[in-house]
Short mmCIF file of N, CA and C in Angstrom, two decimals:
data_model
loop_
_atom_site.label_atom_id
_atom_site.label_comp_id
_atom_site.label_asym_id
_atom_site.label_seq_id
_atom_site.Cartn_x
_atom_site.Cartn_y
_atom_site.Cartn_z
N UNK P 1 266.32 300.83 122.52
CA UNK P 1 266.79 299.80 121.63
C UNK P 1 267.85 300.38 120.69
N UNK P 2 269.00 299.73 120.63
CA UNK P 2 270.10 300.21 119.82
C UNK P 2 270.26 299.33 118.59
N UNK P 3 270.29 299.96 117.42
CA UNK P 3 270.47 299.21 116.17
C UNK P 3 271.88 299.50 115.64
N UNK P 4 272.48 298.53 115.06
CA UNK P 4 273.81 298.73 114.48
C UNK P 4 273.77 298.60 112.95
N UNK P 5 272.63 298.88 112.37
CA UNK P 5 272.42 298.76 110.93
C UNK P 5 273.43 299.59 110.13
N UNK P 6 273.61 300.85 110.49
CA UNK P 6 274.48 301.74 109.73
C UNK P 6 275.95 301.40 109.91
N UNK P 7 276.32 300.92 111.08
CA UNK P 7 277.69 300.44 111.29
C UNK P 7 277.99 299.28 110.35
N UNK P 8 277.04 298.39 110.22
CA UNK P 8 277.24 297.25 109.34
C UNK P 8 277.29 297.68 107.87
N UNK P 9 276.49 298.67 107.51
CA UNK P 9 276.53 299.21 106.13
C UNK P 9 277.92 299.79 105.87
N UNK P 10 278.44 300.56 106.82
CA UNK P 10 279.76 301.18 106.66
C UNK P 10 280.85 300.13 106.51
N UNK P 11 280.69 298.98 107.15
CA UNK P 11 281.69 297.92 107.10
C UNK P 11 281.64 297.13 105.78
N UNK P 12 280.66 297.36 104.95
CA UNK P 12 280.56 296.63 103.68
C UNK P 12 281.70 296.97 102.72
N UNK P 13 282.32 298.12 102.88
CA UNK P 13 283.44 298.56 102.03
C UNK P 13 283.06 298.51 100.55
N UNK P 14 282.05 299.26 100.24
CA UNK P 14 281.61 299.36 98.85
C UNK P 14 281.88 300.77 98.36
N UNK P 15 282.01 300.90 97.05
CA UNK P 15 282.23 302.21 96.44
C UNK P 15 280.96 302.59 95.70
N UNK P 16 280.39 303.71 96.06
CA UNK P 16 279.18 304.17 95.40
C UNK P 16 278.09 304.49 96.39
N UNK P 17 276.92 304.74 95.85
CA UNK P 17 275.75 305.10 96.65
C UNK P 17 274.82 303.90 96.73
N UNK P 18 274.39 303.60 97.92
CA UNK P 18 273.49 302.47 98.15
C UNK P 18 272.06 303.00 98.27
N UNK P 19 271.18 302.47 97.44
CA UNK P 19 269.79 302.88 97.50
C UNK P 19 268.95 301.71 97.98
N UNK P 20 268.24 301.93 99.07
CA UNK P 20 267.37 300.90 99.65
C UNK P 20 265.92 301.32 99.46
N UNK P 21 265.14 300.38 98.99
CA UNK P 21 263.71 300.61 98.90
C UNK P 21 263.04 299.48 99.68
N UNK P 22 262.26 299.86 100.65
CA UNK P 22 261.57 298.86 101.48
C UNK P 22 260.07 299.05 101.30
N UNK P 23 259.42 297.98 100.93
CA UNK P 23 257.96 298.07 100.77
C UNK P 23 257.29 296.86 101.41
N UNK P 24 256.03 297.01 101.77
CA UNK P 24 255.29 295.91 102.38
C UNK P 24 254.78 294.99 101.29
N UNK P 25 254.96 293.71 101.53
CA UNK P 25 254.47 292.70 100.62
C UNK P 25 253.21 292.08 101.18
N UNK P 26 252.94 290.89 100.77
CA UNK P 26 251.74 290.19 101.26
C UNK P 26 252.08 289.40 102.52
N UNK P 27 251.09 289.18 103.37
CA UNK P 27 251.20 288.37 104.59
C UNK P 27 252.36 288.78 105.50
N UNK P 28 252.45 290.04 105.84
CA UNK P 28 253.48 290.57 106.74
C UNK P 28 254.91 290.42 106.21
N UNK P 29 255.07 290.20 104.96
CA UNK P 29 256.41 290.13 104.36
C UNK P 29 256.84 291.52 103.91
N UNK P 30 258.14 291.71 103.90
CA UNK P 30 258.72 292.94 103.38
C UNK P 30 259.49 292.60 102.11
N UNK P 31 259.53 293.56 101.22
CA UNK P 31 260.35 293.44 100.00
C UNK P 31 261.39 294.54 100.07
N UNK P 32 262.66 294.12 100.06
CA UNK P 32 263.77 295.07 100.14
C UNK P 32 264.51 295.01 98.81
N UNK P 33 264.63 296.15 98.18
CA UNK P 33 265.35 296.26 96.91
C UNK P 33 266.57 297.13 97.16
N UNK P 34 267.73 296.60 96.78
CA UNK P 34 269.00 297.30 97.03
C UNK P 34 269.68 297.52 95.68
N UNK P 35 270.05 298.76 95.41
CA UNK P 35 270.70 299.10 94.15
C UNK P 35 271.94 299.94 94.47
N UNK P 36 273.04 299.57 93.86
CA UNK P 36 274.30 300.29 94.06
C UNK P 36 274.58 301.16 92.83
N UNK P 37 274.79 302.45 93.06
CA UNK P 37 275.13 303.40 92.00
C UNK P 37 276.56 303.87 92.23
N UNK P 38 277.34 303.89 91.16
CA UNK P 38 278.68 304.45 91.23
C UNK P 38 278.81 305.44 90.08
N UNK P 39 278.65 306.72 90.40
CA UNK P 39 278.68 307.77 89.37
C UNK P 39 280.06 307.93 88.76
N UNK P 40 281.10 307.48 89.44
CA UNK P 40 282.46 307.59 88.91
C UNK P 40 282.70 306.61 87.78
N UNK P 41 281.90 305.58 87.73
CA UNK P 41 282.05 304.57 86.68
C UNK P 41 281.43 305.11 85.40
N UNK P 42 282.25 305.28 84.36
CA UNK P 42 281.77 305.84 83.11
C UNK P 42 281.22 304.82 82.14
N UNK P 43 281.33 303.56 82.44
CA UNK P 43 280.85 302.50 81.54
C UNK P 43 279.34 302.36 81.69
N UNK P 44 278.64 302.45 80.59
CA UNK P 44 277.18 302.37 80.61
C UNK P 44 276.69 300.97 80.97
N UNK P 45 277.56 299.99 80.89
CA UNK P 45 277.17 298.62 81.23
C UNK P 45 276.77 298.50 82.69
N UNK P 46 277.18 299.46 83.52
CA UNK P 46 276.81 299.42 84.94
C UNK P 46 275.29 299.46 85.11
N UNK P 47 274.59 300.01 84.13
CA UNK P 47 273.13 300.09 84.21
C UNK P 47 272.47 298.73 84.04
N UNK P 48 273.24 297.76 83.56
CA UNK P 48 272.70 296.41 83.38
C UNK P 48 272.71 295.59 84.67
N UNK P 49 273.38 296.11 85.70
CA UNK P 49 273.42 295.40 86.98
C UNK P 49 272.06 295.57 87.66
N UNK P 50 271.34 294.49 87.88
CA UNK P 50 269.99 294.61 88.45
C UNK P 50 270.06 294.85 89.96
N UNK P 51 268.96 295.36 90.52
CA UNK P 51 268.92 295.51 91.98
C UNK P 51 268.83 294.14 92.65
N UNK P 52 269.30 294.08 93.87
CA UNK P 52 269.19 292.86 94.68
C UNK P 52 267.88 292.94 95.44
N UNK P 53 267.03 291.94 95.26
CA UNK P 53 265.71 291.94 95.91
C UNK P 53 265.66 290.83 96.96
N UNK P 54 265.21 291.20 98.15
CA UNK P 54 265.04 290.24 99.24
C UNK P 54 263.58 290.29 99.71
N UNK P 55 263.05 289.11 100.04
CA UNK P 55 261.69 289.03 100.55
C UNK P 55 261.71 288.22 101.84
N UNK P 56 260.94 288.63 102.80
CA UNK P 56 260.85 287.88 104.05
C UNK P 56 260.15 288.69 105.12
N UNK P 57 259.99 288.06 106.25
CA UNK P 57 259.41 288.77 107.38
C UNK P 57 260.47 289.68 107.96
N UNK P 58 260.04 290.59 108.81
CA UNK P 58 260.98 291.50 109.45
C UNK P 58 262.01 290.73 110.24
N UNK P 59 261.59 289.68 110.93
CA UNK P 59 262.52 288.86 111.72
C UNK P 59 263.53 288.15 110.81
N UNK P 60 263.07 287.60 109.69
CA UNK P 60 263.97 286.91 108.76
C UNK P 60 264.99 287.88 108.16
N UNK P 61 264.54 289.07 107.82
CA UNK P 61 265.45 290.07 107.26
C UNK P 61 266.45 290.56 108.31
N UNK P 62 265.99 290.73 109.57
CA UNK P 62 266.90 291.11 110.64
C UNK P 62 268.02 290.08 110.80
N UNK P 63 267.67 288.83 110.74
CA UNK P 63 268.66 287.76 110.96
C UNK P 63 269.61 287.58 109.78
N UNK P 64 269.11 287.63 108.55
CA UNK P 64 269.95 287.25 107.42
C UNK P 64 270.25 288.33 106.41
N UNK P 65 269.89 289.58 106.72
CA UNK P 65 270.06 290.66 105.75
C UNK P 65 271.50 290.82 105.31
N UNK P 66 272.42 291.03 106.26
CA UNK P 66 273.80 291.33 105.88
C UNK P 66 274.51 290.12 105.29
N UNK P 67 274.16 288.91 105.73
CA UNK P 67 274.75 287.73 105.12
C UNK P 67 274.31 287.61 103.67
N UNK P 68 273.09 288.05 103.38
CA UNK P 68 272.54 287.95 102.02
C UNK P 68 273.07 289.03 101.08
N UNK P 69 273.39 290.21 101.59
CA UNK P 69 273.75 291.32 100.71
C UNK P 69 275.25 291.58 100.61
N UNK P 70 276.04 291.14 101.58
CA UNK P 70 277.47 291.49 101.61
C UNK P 70 278.19 291.07 100.33
N UNK P 71 278.15 289.81 100.01
CA UNK P 71 278.90 289.33 98.84
C UNK P 71 278.39 289.94 97.52
N UNK P 72 277.08 289.95 97.24
CA UNK P 72 276.62 290.55 95.99
C UNK P 72 276.97 292.04 95.86
N UNK P 73 276.84 292.80 96.95
CA UNK P 73 277.15 294.23 96.88
C UNK P 73 278.65 294.47 96.67
N UNK P 74 279.48 293.70 97.36
CA UNK P 74 280.92 293.85 97.17
C UNK P 74 281.32 293.45 95.76
N UNK P 75 280.68 292.42 95.22
CA UNK P 75 280.97 292.01 93.84
C UNK P 75 280.57 293.10 92.85
N UNK P 76 279.39 293.66 93.03
CA UNK P 76 278.92 294.72 92.13
C UNK P 76 279.81 295.96 92.24
N UNK P 77 280.19 296.29 93.47
CA UNK P 77 281.06 297.44 93.69
C UNK P 77 282.41 297.22 93.02
N UNK P 78 282.99 296.04 93.23
CA UNK P 78 284.28 295.72 92.61
C UNK P 78 284.20 295.74 91.10
N UNK P 79 283.09 295.23 90.57
CA UNK P 79 282.90 295.22 89.12
C UNK P 79 282.88 296.65 88.57
N UNK P 80 282.15 297.54 89.22
CA UNK P 80 282.07 298.92 88.73
C UNK P 80 283.41 299.64 88.87
N UNK P 81 284.12 299.38 89.95
CA UNK P 81 285.45 299.99 90.13
C UNK P 81 286.38 299.49 89.03
N UNK P 82 286.34 298.18 88.73
CA UNK P 82 287.17 297.63 87.68
C UNK P 82 286.77 298.17 86.30
N UNK P 83 285.47 298.33 86.10
CA UNK P 83 285.00 298.89 84.84
C UNK P 83 285.54 300.30 84.65
N UNK P 84 285.52 301.09 85.70
CA UNK P 84 286.02 302.46 85.62
C UNK P 84 287.53 302.46 85.38
N UNK P 85 288.25 301.61 86.10
CA UNK P 85 289.70 301.52 85.90
C UNK P 85 290.00 301.11 84.46
N UNK P 86 289.22 300.17 83.94
CA UNK P 86 289.39 299.73 82.56
C UNK P 86 289.15 300.89 81.60
N UNK P 87 288.08 301.64 81.82
CA UNK P 87 287.76 302.76 80.94
C UNK P 87 288.86 303.82 80.96
N UNK P 88 289.39 304.10 82.15
CA UNK P 88 290.48 305.08 82.26
C UNK P 88 291.72 304.59 81.54
N UNK P 89 292.06 303.31 81.72
CA UNK P 89 293.24 302.76 81.06
C UNK P 89 293.05 302.74 79.55
N UNK P 90 291.85 302.45 79.12
CA UNK P 90 291.55 302.46 77.69
C UNK P 90 291.74 303.86 77.12
N UNK P 91 291.30 304.86 77.84
CA UNK P 91 291.46 306.25 77.41
C UNK P 91 292.95 306.62 77.34
N UNK P 92 293.71 306.24 78.36
CA UNK P 92 295.15 306.50 78.37
C UNK P 92 295.81 305.81 77.18
N UNK P 93 295.43 304.57 76.93
CA UNK P 93 296.00 303.80 75.83
C UNK P 93 295.69 304.47 74.50
N UNK P 94 294.47 304.94 74.33
CA UNK P 94 294.10 305.61 73.08
C UNK P 94 294.92 306.87 72.88
N UNK P 95 295.11 307.64 73.96
CA UNK P 95 295.91 308.86 73.85
C UNK P 95 297.35 308.53 73.49
N UNK P 96 297.90 307.52 74.17
CA UNK P 96 299.29 307.15 73.90
C UNK P 96 299.43 306.61 72.49
N UNK P 97 298.44 305.87 72.05
CA UNK P 97 298.47 305.34 70.70
C UNK P 97 298.47 306.49 69.69
N UNK P 98 297.63 307.47 69.91
CA UNK P 98 297.58 308.62 69.02
C UNK P 98 298.90 309.39 69.07
N UNK P 99 299.45 309.53 70.28
CA UNK P 99 300.73 310.22 70.42
C UNK P 99 301.84 309.46 69.71
N UNK P 100 301.85 308.14 69.88
CA UNK P 100 302.87 307.32 69.23
C UNK P 100 302.75 307.40 67.72
N UNK P 101 301.52 307.36 67.23
CA UNK P 101 301.30 307.44 65.79
C UNK P 101 301.79 308.79 65.28
N UNK P 102 301.45 309.85 65.99
CA UNK P 102 301.87 311.19 65.59
C UNK P 102 303.40 311.30 65.63
N UNK P 103 304.00 310.75 66.67
CA UNK P 103 305.46 310.80 66.81
C UNK P 103 306.12 310.03 65.68
N UNK P 104 305.60 308.85 65.36
CA UNK P 104 306.16 308.04 64.28
C UNK P 104 306.02 308.75 62.95
N UNK P 105 304.85 309.34 62.73
CA UNK P 105 304.65 310.07 61.47
C UNK P 105 305.59 311.26 61.37
N UNK P 106 305.81 311.95 62.48
CA UNK P 106 306.70 313.11 62.48
C UNK P 106 308.14 312.67 62.20
N UNK P 107 308.57 311.58 62.84
CA UNK P 107 309.92 311.07 62.60
C UNK P 107 310.09 310.64 61.14
N UNK P 108 309.08 309.99 60.60
CA UNK P 108 309.14 309.55 59.20
C UNK P 108 309.22 310.75 58.28
N UNK P 109 308.41 311.77 58.56
CA UNK P 109 308.41 312.98 57.73
C UNK P 109 309.78 313.66 57.78
N UNK P 110 310.36 313.76 58.98
CA UNK P 110 311.67 314.38 59.14
C UNK P 110 312.73 313.60 58.37
N UNK P 111 312.68 312.27 58.49
CA UNK P 111 313.65 311.43 57.77
C UNK P 111 313.47 311.56 56.26
N UNK P 112 312.22 311.58 55.81
CA UNK P 112 311.96 311.72 54.38
C UNK P 112 312.49 313.06 53.86
N UNK P 113 312.27 314.12 54.63
CA UNK P 113 312.78 315.44 54.23
C UNK P 113 314.30 315.45 54.17
N UNK P 114 314.92 314.82 55.14
CA UNK P 114 316.38 314.76 55.19
C UNK P 114 316.91 313.95 54.01
N UNK P 115 316.28 312.81 53.73
CA UNK P 115 316.70 311.99 52.59
C UNK P 115 316.52 312.75 51.28
N UNK P 116 315.44 313.52 51.19
CA UNK P 116 315.18 314.30 49.97
C UNK P 116 316.28 315.35 49.78
N UNK P 117 316.67 316.03 50.86
CA UNK P 117 317.74 317.03 50.76
C UNK P 117 319.06 316.38 50.33
N UNK P 118 319.33 315.20 50.88
CA UNK P 118 320.54 314.47 50.50
C UNK P 118 320.52 314.13 49.01
N UNK P 119 319.40 313.58 48.55
CA UNK P 119 319.28 313.18 47.14
C UNK P 119 319.41 314.41 46.22
N UNK P 120 318.78 315.52 46.61
CA UNK P 120 318.87 316.74 45.80
C UNK P 120 320.31 317.23 45.71
N UNK P 121 321.03 317.21 46.83
CA UNK P 121 322.43 317.66 46.83
C UNK P 121 323.28 316.75 45.95
N UNK P 122 323.08 315.45 46.05
CA UNK P 122 323.86 314.52 45.24
C UNK P 122 323.52 314.67 43.75
N UNK P 123 322.26 314.90 43.44
CA UNK P 123 321.85 315.10 42.04
C UNK P 123 322.48 316.37 41.48
N UNK P 124 322.47 317.44 42.26
CA UNK P 124 323.09 318.70 41.84
C UNK P 124 324.59 318.52 41.62
N UNK P 125 325.23 317.77 42.51
CA UNK P 125 326.66 317.51 42.37
C UNK P 125 326.93 316.72 41.08
N UNK P 126 326.10 315.75 40.78
CA UNK P 126 326.27 314.96 39.54
C UNK P 126 326.11 315.85 38.30
N UNK P 127 325.13 316.76 38.35
CA UNK P 127 324.92 317.66 37.22
C UNK P 127 326.14 318.55 37.01
N UNK P 128 326.67 319.10 38.09
CA UNK P 128 327.85 319.96 38.00
C UNK P 128 329.07 319.18 37.50
N UNK P 129 329.19 317.94 37.91
CA UNK P 129 330.29 317.10 37.47
C UNK P 129 330.19 316.86 35.96
N UNK P 130 328.98 316.61 35.48
CA UNK P 130 328.77 316.38 34.04
C UNK P 130 329.05 317.64 33.24
N UNK P 131 328.87 318.80 33.83
CA UNK P 131 329.15 320.08 33.17
C UNK P 131 330.64 320.39 33.19
N UNK P 132 331.42 319.51 33.80
CA UNK P 132 332.87 319.73 33.88
C UNK P 132 333.27 320.66 35.01
N UNK P 133 332.50 320.72 36.04
CA UNK P 133 332.79 321.59 37.19
C UNK P 133 332.95 320.72 38.44
N UNK P 134 334.03 319.93 38.51
CA UNK P 134 334.18 319.03 39.66
C UNK P 134 334.36 319.76 40.99
N UNK P 135 334.97 320.94 40.98
CA UNK P 135 335.14 321.69 42.24
C UNK P 135 333.78 322.14 42.78
N UNK P 136 332.93 322.67 41.89
CA UNK P 136 331.59 323.09 42.31
C UNK P 136 330.78 321.88 42.78
N UNK P 137 330.94 320.77 42.06
CA UNK P 137 330.23 319.54 42.44
C UNK P 137 330.68 319.09 43.83
N UNK P 138 332.00 319.15 44.08
CA UNK P 138 332.55 318.74 45.37
C UNK P 138 331.95 319.59 46.49
N UNK P 139 331.74 320.87 46.22
CA UNK P 139 331.18 321.79 47.22
C UNK P 139 329.71 321.46 47.52
N UNK P 140 329.00 320.90 46.57
CA UNK P 140 327.57 320.59 46.75
C UNK P 140 327.35 319.27 47.50
N UNK P 141 328.37 318.44 47.59
CA UNK P 141 328.24 317.16 48.30
C UNK P 141 328.02 317.49 49.79
N UNK P 142 327.00 316.88 50.40
CA UNK P 142 326.72 317.18 51.82
C UNK P 142 327.81 316.67 52.77
N UNK P 143 327.81 317.23 53.95
CA UNK P 143 328.77 316.84 54.99
C UNK P 143 328.39 315.45 55.50
N UNK P 144 329.36 314.52 55.57
CA UNK P 144 329.05 313.17 56.05
C UNK P 144 328.56 313.14 57.50
N UNK P 145 328.92 314.15 58.29
CA UNK P 145 328.44 314.20 59.68
C UNK P 145 326.94 314.48 59.76
N UNK P 146 326.42 315.16 58.74
CA UNK P 146 324.98 315.45 58.70
C UNK P 146 324.17 314.23 58.25
N UNK P 147 324.81 313.33 57.55
CA UNK P 147 324.14 312.14 57.01
C UNK P 147 324.98 310.89 57.31
N UNK P 148 325.06 310.48 58.58
CA UNK P 148 325.92 309.36 58.94
C UNK P 148 325.56 308.05 58.22
N UNK P 149 324.29 307.90 57.86
CA UNK P 149 323.89 306.67 57.17
C UNK P 149 324.43 306.62 55.74
N UNK P 150 324.82 307.79 55.20
CA UNK P 150 325.36 307.86 53.84
C UNK P 150 326.84 308.26 53.84
N UNK P 151 327.48 308.23 54.99
CA UNK P 151 328.86 308.74 55.12
C UNK P 151 329.81 308.07 54.15
N UNK P 152 329.70 306.77 54.00
CA UNK P 152 330.62 306.05 53.11
C UNK P 152 330.44 306.50 51.66
N UNK P 153 329.21 306.62 51.23
CA UNK P 153 328.93 307.04 49.85
C UNK P 153 329.38 308.49 49.63
N UNK P 154 329.18 309.34 50.62
CA UNK P 154 329.59 310.75 50.51
C UNK P 154 331.10 310.85 50.40
N UNK P 155 331.82 310.16 51.26
CA UNK P 155 333.28 310.21 51.22
C UNK P 155 333.83 309.66 49.90
N UNK P 156 333.23 308.62 49.41
CA UNK P 156 333.66 308.02 48.13
C UNK P 156 333.45 309.02 46.99
N UNK P 157 332.28 309.66 46.97
CA UNK P 157 331.98 310.62 45.90
C UNK P 157 332.89 311.83 45.98
N UNK P 158 333.17 312.30 47.19
CA UNK P 158 334.08 313.44 47.35
C UNK P 158 335.48 313.10 46.84
N UNK P 159 335.92 311.87 47.11
CA UNK P 159 337.25 311.44 46.64
C UNK P 159 337.29 311.39 45.12
N UNK P 160 336.23 310.85 44.51
CA UNK P 160 336.16 310.78 43.05
C UNK P 160 336.26 312.18 42.44
N UNK P 161 335.52 313.12 43.03
CA UNK P 161 335.54 314.48 42.51
C UNK P 161 336.88 315.17 42.75
N UNK P 162 337.46 314.97 43.92
CA UNK P 162 338.74 315.64 44.21
C UNK P 162 339.86 315.09 43.32
N UNK P 163 339.75 313.82 42.92
CA UNK P 163 340.75 313.25 42.00
C UNK P 163 340.68 313.94 40.64
N UNK P 164 339.50 314.44 40.27
CA UNK P 164 339.33 315.10 38.97
C UNK P 164 339.96 316.49 38.96
N UNK P 165 340.06 317.12 40.10
CA UNK P 165 340.67 318.45 40.10
C UNK P 165 341.95 318.46 40.94
N UNK P 166 342.76 317.40 40.77
CA UNK P 166 344.04 317.32 41.48
C UNK P 166 344.85 318.56 41.12
N UNK P 167 345.61 319.02 42.07
CA UNK P 167 346.32 320.28 41.88
C UNK P 167 347.30 320.20 40.71
N UNK P 168 347.23 321.16 39.81
CA UNK P 168 348.13 321.17 38.66
C UNK P 168 349.53 321.61 39.10
N UNK P 169 350.43 321.49 38.22
CA UNK P 169 351.81 321.88 38.50
C UNK P 169 351.85 323.37 38.81
N UNK P 170 352.78 323.75 39.61
CA UNK P 170 352.93 325.13 40.03
C UNK P 170 353.17 326.04 38.82
N UNK P 171 353.81 325.53 37.78
CA UNK P 171 354.18 326.36 36.63
C UNK P 171 353.25 326.13 35.45
N UNK P 172 352.23 325.32 35.64
CA UNK P 172 351.22 325.13 34.58
C UNK P 172 351.65 324.15 33.53
N UNK P 173 352.84 323.71 33.49
CA UNK P 173 353.28 322.72 32.48
C UNK P 173 354.32 321.83 33.11
N UNK P 174 354.60 320.75 32.45
CA UNK P 174 355.62 319.85 33.01
C UNK P 174 356.98 320.53 32.94
N UNK P 175 357.75 320.34 33.95
CA UNK P 175 359.09 320.93 33.96
C UNK P 175 360.05 319.98 33.27
N UNK P 176 360.96 320.60 32.53
CA UNK P 176 361.99 319.79 31.90
C UNK P 176 363.20 319.75 32.80
N UNK P 177 363.82 318.63 32.80
CA UNK P 177 365.05 318.52 33.59
C UNK P 177 366.17 319.25 32.87
N UNK P 178 366.89 320.12 33.56
CA UNK P 178 368.00 320.87 32.96
C UNK P 178 369.29 320.21 33.25
#
């Protein structure tokens, strides 16, 4: 006698381990309990999936076993595969979120440091200008290429300072016409 039970099990296309428990019931009935385990699924909710229980005579189970178990087992298998995919995607999302947050914080810190350096240079230039040292102040003004967002203000301030130390006459005094 040839049985094709295992061929039919293989054709179920389920992911995980199938556990069958067969016990004798009352009046020549059998009780078959089928539980699907998927160790790759990290979601603990998989433990809430109950076993599939079938009761009947040996003849009834022979005739309707695979029709009764195919859809529920494939559904449970698909659910656990989806749960695992969801858990993996959630983990990836959390990592990316942390990376994005870290990247944003780093960019903000870099920008804040750069803005602070710009403000310090402009403050120092203002102090030197008030001390009557426009040339020194002009030297302290940052390069507009380093701070493109402030380029207009930098160029304007440099012009104001350079106007204060316009080149004097070559002879130090006004020349008289002879």
